[in-house]
Coordinates of N, CA and C in Angstrom, one line a residue:
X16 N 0.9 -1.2 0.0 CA 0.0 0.0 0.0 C 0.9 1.2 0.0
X17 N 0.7 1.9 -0.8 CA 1.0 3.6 -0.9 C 0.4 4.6 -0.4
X18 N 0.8 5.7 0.0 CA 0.5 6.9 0.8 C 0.8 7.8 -0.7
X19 N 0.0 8.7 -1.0 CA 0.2 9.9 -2.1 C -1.0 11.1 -1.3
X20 N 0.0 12.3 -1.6 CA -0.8 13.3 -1.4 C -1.8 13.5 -3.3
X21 N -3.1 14.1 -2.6 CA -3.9 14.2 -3.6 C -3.4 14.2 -4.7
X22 N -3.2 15.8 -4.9 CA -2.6 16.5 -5.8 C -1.7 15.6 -6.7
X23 N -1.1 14.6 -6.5 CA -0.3 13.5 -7.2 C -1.2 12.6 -8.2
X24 N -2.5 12.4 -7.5 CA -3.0 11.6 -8.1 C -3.9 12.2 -9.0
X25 N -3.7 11.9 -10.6 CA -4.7 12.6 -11.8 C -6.5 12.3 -11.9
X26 N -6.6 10.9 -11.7 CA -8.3 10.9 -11.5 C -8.5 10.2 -10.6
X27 N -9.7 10.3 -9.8 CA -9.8 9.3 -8.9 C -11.8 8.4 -9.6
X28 N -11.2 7.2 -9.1 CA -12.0 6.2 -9.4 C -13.0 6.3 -8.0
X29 N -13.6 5.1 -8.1 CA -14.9 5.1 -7.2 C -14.2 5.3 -6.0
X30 N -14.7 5.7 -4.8 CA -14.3 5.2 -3.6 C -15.6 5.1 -2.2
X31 N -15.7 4.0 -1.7 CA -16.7 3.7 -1.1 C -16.5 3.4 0.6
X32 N -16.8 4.3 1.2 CA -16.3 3.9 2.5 C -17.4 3.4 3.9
X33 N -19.2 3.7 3.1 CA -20.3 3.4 3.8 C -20.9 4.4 4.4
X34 N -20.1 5.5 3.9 CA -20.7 7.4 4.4 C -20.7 8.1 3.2
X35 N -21.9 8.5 2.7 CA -21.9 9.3 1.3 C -21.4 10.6 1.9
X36 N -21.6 11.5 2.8 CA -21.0 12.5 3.2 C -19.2 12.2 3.1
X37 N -18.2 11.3 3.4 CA -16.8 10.9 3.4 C -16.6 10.7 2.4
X38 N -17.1 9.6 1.4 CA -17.1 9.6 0.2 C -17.1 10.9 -1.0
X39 N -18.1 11.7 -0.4 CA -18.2 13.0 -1.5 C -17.3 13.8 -1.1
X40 N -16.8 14.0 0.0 CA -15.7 14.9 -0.1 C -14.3 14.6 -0.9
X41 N -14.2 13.3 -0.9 CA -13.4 12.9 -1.4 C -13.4 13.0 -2.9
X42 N -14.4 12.6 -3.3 CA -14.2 12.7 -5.0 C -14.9 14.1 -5.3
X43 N -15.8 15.1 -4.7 CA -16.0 16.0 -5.1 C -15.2 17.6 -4.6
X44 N -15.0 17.6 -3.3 CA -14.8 18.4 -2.7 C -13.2 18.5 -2.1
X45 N -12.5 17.4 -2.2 CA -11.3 17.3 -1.4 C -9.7 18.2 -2.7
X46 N -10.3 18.3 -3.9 CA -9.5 18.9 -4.7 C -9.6 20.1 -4.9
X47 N -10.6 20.7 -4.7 CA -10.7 22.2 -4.1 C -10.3 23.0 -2.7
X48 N -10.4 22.0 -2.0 CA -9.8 22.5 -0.2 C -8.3 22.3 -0.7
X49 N -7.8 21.5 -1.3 CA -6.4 21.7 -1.5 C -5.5 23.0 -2.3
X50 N -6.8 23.0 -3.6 CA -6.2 24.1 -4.4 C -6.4 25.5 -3.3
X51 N -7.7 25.7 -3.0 CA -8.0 26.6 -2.1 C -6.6 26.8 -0.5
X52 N -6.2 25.9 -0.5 CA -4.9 25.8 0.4 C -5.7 25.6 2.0
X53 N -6.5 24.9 2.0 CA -7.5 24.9 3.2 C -7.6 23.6 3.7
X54 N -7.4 22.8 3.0 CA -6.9 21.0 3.6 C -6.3 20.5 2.4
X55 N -5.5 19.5 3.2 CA -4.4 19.0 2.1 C -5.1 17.2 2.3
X56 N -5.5 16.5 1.4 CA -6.0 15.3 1.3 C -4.5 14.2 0.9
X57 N -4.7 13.3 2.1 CA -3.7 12.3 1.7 C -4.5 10.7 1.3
X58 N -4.0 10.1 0.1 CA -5.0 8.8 0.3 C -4.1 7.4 0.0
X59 N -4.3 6.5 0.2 CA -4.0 5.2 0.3 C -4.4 4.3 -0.7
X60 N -3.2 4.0 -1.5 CA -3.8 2.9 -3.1 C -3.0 2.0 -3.1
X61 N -3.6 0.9 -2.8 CA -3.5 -0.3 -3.2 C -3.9 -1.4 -4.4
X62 N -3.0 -1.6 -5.4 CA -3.7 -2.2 -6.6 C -4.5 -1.5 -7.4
X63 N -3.9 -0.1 -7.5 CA -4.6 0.9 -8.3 C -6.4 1.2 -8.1
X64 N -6.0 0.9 -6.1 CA -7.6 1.5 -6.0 C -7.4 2.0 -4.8
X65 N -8.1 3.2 -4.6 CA -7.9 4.1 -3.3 C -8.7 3.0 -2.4
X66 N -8.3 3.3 -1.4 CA -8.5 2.3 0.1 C -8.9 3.0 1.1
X67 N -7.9 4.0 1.1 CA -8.1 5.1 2.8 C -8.1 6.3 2.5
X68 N -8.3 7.5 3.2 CA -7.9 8.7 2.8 C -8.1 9.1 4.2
X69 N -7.2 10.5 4.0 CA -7.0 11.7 5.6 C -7.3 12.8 5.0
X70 N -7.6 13.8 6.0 CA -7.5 15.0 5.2 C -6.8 16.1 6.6
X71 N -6.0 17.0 6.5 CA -5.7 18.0 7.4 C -5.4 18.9 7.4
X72 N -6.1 20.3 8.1 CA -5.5 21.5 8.0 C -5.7 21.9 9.7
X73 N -5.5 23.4 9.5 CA -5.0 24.1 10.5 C -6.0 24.2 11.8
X74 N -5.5 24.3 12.8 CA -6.3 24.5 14.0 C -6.1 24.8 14.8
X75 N -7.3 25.1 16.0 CA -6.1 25.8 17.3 C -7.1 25.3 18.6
X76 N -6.7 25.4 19.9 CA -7.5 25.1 20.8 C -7.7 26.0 21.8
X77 N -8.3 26.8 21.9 CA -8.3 27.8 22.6 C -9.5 27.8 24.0
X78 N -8.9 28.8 25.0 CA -9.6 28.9 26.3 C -11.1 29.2 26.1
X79 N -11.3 30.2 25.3 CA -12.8 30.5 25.0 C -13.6 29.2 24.6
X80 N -13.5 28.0 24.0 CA -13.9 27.6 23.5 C -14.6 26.1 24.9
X81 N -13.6 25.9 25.8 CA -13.7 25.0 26.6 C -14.3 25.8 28.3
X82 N -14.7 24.8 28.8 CA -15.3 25.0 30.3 C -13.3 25.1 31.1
X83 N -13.5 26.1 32.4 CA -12.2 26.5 32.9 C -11.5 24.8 33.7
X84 N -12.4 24.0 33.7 CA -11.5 22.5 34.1 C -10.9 21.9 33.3
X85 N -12.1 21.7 31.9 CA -11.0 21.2 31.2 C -9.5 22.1 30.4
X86 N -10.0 23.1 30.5 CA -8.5 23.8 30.1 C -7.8 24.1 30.8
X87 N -7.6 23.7 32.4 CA -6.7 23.4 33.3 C -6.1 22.1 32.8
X88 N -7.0 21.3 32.7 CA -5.9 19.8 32.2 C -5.7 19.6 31.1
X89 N -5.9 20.5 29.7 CA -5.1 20.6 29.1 C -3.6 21.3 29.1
X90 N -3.7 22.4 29.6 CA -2.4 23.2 29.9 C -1.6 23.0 30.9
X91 N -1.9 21.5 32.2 CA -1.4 21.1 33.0 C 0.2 21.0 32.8
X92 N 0.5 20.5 31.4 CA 1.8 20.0 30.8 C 2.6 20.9 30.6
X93 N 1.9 22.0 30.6 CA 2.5 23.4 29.8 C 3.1 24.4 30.7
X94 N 4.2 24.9 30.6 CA 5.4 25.3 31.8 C 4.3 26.7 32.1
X95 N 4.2 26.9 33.0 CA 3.0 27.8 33.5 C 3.1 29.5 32.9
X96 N 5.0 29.5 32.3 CA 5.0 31.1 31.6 C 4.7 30.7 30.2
X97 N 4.6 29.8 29.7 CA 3.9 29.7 28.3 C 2.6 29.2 28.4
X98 N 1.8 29.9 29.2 CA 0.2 29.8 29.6 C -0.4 30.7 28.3
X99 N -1.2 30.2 27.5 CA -1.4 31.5 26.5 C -2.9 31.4 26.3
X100 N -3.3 32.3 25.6 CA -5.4 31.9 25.5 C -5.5 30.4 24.5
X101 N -4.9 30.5 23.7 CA -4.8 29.2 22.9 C -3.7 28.6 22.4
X102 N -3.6 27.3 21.9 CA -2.0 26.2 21.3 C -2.7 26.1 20.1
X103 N -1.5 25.7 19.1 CA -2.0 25.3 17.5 C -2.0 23.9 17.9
X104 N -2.9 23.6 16.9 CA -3.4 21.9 16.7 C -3.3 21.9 14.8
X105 N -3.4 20.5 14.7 CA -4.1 20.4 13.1 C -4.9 19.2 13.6
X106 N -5.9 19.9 12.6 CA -7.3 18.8 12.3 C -7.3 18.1 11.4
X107 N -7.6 16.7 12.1 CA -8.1 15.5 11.3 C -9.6 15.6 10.4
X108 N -9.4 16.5 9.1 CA -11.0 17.0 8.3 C -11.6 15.7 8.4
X109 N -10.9 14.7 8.0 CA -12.2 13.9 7.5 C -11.0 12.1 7.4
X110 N -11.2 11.3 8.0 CA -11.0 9.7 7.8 C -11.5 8.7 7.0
X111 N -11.1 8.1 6.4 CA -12.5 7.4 5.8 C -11.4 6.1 5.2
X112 N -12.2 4.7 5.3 CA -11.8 3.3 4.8 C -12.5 2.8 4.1
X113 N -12.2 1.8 3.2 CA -13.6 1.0 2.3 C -13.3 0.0 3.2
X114 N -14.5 -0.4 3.0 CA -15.1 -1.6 3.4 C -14.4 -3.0 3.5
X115 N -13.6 -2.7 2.7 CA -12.6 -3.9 2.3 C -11.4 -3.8 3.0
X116 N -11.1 -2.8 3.3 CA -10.7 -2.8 4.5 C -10.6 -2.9 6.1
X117 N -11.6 -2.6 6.2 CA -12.1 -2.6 7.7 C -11.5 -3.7 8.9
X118 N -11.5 -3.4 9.5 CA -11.4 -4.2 11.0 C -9.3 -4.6 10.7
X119 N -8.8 -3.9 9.5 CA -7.4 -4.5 9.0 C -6.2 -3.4 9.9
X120 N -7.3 -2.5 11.4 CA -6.5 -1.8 11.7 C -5.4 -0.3 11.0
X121 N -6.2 -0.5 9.6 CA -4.9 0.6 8.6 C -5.7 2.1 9.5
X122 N -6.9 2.6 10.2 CA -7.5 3.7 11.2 C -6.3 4.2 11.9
X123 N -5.7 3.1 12.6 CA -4.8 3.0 14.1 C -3.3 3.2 13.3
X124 N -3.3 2.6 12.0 CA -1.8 2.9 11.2 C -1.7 4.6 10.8
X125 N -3.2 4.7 10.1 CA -3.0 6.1 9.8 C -2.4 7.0 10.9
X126 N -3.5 7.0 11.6 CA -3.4 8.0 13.1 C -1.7 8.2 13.4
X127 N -1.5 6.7 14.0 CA 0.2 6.7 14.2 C 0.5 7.7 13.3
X128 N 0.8 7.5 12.0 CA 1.5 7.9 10.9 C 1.4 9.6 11.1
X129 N 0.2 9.8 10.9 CA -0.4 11.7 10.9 C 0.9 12.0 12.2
X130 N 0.4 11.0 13.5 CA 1.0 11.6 14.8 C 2.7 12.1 14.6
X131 N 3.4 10.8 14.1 CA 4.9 10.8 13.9 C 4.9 11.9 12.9
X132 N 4.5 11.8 11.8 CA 4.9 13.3 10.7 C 4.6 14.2 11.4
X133 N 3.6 14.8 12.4 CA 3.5 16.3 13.1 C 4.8 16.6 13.9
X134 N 5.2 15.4 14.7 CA 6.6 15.1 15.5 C 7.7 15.7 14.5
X135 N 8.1 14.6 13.8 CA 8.9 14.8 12.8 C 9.6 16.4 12.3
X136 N 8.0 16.7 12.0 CA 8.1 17.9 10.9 C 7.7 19.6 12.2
X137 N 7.9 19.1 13.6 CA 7.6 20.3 14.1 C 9.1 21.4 14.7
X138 N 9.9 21.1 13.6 CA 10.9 22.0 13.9 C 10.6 22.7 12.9
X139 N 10.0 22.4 11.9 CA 9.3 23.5 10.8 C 8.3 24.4 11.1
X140 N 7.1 23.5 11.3 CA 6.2 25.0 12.1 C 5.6 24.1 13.6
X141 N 5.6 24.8 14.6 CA 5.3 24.2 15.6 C 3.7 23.4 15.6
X142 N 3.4 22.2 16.5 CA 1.9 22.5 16.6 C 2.0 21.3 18.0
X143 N 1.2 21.6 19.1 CA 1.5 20.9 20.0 C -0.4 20.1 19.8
X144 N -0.7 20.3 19.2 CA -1.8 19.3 19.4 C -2.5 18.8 18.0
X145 N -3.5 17.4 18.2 CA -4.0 17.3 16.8 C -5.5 16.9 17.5
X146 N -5.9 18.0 16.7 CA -7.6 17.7 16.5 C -8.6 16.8 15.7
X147 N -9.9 16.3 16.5 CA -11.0 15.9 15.4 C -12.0 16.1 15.8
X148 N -13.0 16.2 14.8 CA -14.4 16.3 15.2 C -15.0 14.9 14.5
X149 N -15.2 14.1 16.1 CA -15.1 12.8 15.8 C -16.6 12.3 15.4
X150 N -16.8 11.2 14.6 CA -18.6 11.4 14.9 C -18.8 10.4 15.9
X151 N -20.1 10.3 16.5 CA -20.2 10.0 17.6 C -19.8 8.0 17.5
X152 N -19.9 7.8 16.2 CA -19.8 6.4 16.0 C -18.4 6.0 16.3
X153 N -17.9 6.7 15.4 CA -15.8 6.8 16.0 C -15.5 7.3 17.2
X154 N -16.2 7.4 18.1 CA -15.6 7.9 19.2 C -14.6 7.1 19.9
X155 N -15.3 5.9 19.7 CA -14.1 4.7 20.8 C -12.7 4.3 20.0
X156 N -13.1 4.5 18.9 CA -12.0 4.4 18.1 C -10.7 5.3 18.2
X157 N -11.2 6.9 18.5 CA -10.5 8.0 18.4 C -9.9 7.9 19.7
X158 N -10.8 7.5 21.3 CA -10.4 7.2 22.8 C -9.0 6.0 22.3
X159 N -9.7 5.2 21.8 CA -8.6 3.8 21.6 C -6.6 4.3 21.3
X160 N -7.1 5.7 20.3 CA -6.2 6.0 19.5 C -5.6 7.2 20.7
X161 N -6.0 7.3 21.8 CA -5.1 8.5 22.6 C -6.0 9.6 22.7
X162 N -6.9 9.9 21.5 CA -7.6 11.0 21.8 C -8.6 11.3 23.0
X163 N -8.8 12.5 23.4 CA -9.9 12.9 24.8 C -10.6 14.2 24.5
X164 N -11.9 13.9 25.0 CA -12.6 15.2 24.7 C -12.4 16.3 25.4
X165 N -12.9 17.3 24.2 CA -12.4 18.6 24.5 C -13.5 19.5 25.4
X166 N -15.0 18.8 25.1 CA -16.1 19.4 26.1 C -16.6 18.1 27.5
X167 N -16.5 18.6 28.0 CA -17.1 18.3 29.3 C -18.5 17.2 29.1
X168 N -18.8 17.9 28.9 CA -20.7 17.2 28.2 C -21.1 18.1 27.2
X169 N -20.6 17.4 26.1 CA -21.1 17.4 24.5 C -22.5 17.5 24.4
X170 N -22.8 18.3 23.3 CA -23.9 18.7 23.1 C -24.3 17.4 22.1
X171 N -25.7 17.1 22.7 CA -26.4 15.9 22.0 C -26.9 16.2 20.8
X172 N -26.9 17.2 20.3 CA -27.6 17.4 19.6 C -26.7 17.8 18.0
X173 N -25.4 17.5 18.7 CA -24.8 17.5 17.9 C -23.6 16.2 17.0
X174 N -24.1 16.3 15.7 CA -23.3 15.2 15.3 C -22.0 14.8 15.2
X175 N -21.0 15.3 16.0 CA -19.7 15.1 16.3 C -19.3 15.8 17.5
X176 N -18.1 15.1 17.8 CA -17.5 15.7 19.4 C -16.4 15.9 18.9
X177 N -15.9 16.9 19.9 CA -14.4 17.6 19.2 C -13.4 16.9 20.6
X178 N -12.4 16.5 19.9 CA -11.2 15.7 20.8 C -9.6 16.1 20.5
X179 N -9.1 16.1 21.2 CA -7.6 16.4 21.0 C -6.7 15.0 22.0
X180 N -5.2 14.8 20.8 CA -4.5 14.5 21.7 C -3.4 15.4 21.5
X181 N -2.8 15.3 22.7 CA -1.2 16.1 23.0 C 0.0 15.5 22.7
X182 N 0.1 16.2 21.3 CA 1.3 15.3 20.6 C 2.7 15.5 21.5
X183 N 2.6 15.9 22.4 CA 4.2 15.6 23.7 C 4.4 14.5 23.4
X184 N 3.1 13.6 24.0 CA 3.0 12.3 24.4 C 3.5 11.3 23.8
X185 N 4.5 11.6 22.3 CA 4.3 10.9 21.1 C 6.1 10.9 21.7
X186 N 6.5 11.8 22.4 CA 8.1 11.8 23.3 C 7.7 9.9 23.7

């Protein structure tokens, strides 16, 4: 299996991952967020057929946005003079597997992978966290993978929970 960013690849064929919302972004919408410079889409071909895809851009986690407990224990780690209103993150846009893949663990390889390149590549631009807005079905999946939520008690009413993990941790 290969890893290629979009942009490498000239057409894309079907890709089916059991969510028409994941799906369409991918073949309709994921080549404009990149030209647009707004998410960069990475996908996964095996046998001249896409399999996986990621998508990531920029983010940030900021005090306004969380109840004052849990942004104590996020910034617990954080030397108390580099206390700031918010840390950069990058967001996980969008995950998605076919079917035919499933249960083969490549979720838990991606994740790794995203984690180590943010490591890797943060002497270039800093970012001490990575974000998702998980849906509520991937939740245990994203807990499995390190991540923790970022609200206290999520709104029900809403179709995804937002989660961060603290790429230190990746030390």
């Amino acid at each position: 299996m290969k890893q290629y960013k979009l942009s490498e690849i000239d057409t894309l064929q079907s890709f089916d991952c059991g969510d028409e919302d994941l799906n369409d972004f991918l073949l309709n919408d994921a080549r404009f967020y990149d030209e647009q410079m707004l998410a960069h889409t990475y996908v996964f071909v095996e046998e001249n057929e896409i399999v996986a895809y990621y998508c990531l851009l920029n983010d940030k986690i900021s005090q306004t946005d969380l109840d004052k407990s849990l942004w104590r224990k996020l910034r617990k780690n954080i030397p108390h003079e580099k206390h700031y209103d918010s840390y950069p993150a990058v967001k996980i846009g969008r995950l998605a597997i076919t079917g035919k893949f499933a249960g083969r663990h490549l979720g838990t390889r991606i994740i790794d992978g995203i984690k180590l390149k943010l490591f890797e590549n943060a002497e270039y631009s800093a970012c001490r966290f990575l974000t998702v807005d998980a849906y509520r079905g991937a939740l245990g999946f994203y807990e499995k993978n390190g991540f923790m939520p970022l609200l206290k008690e999520p709104d029900e009413s809403q179709p995804t929970i937002p989660l961060y993990f603290d790429l230190k941790a990746v030390l």
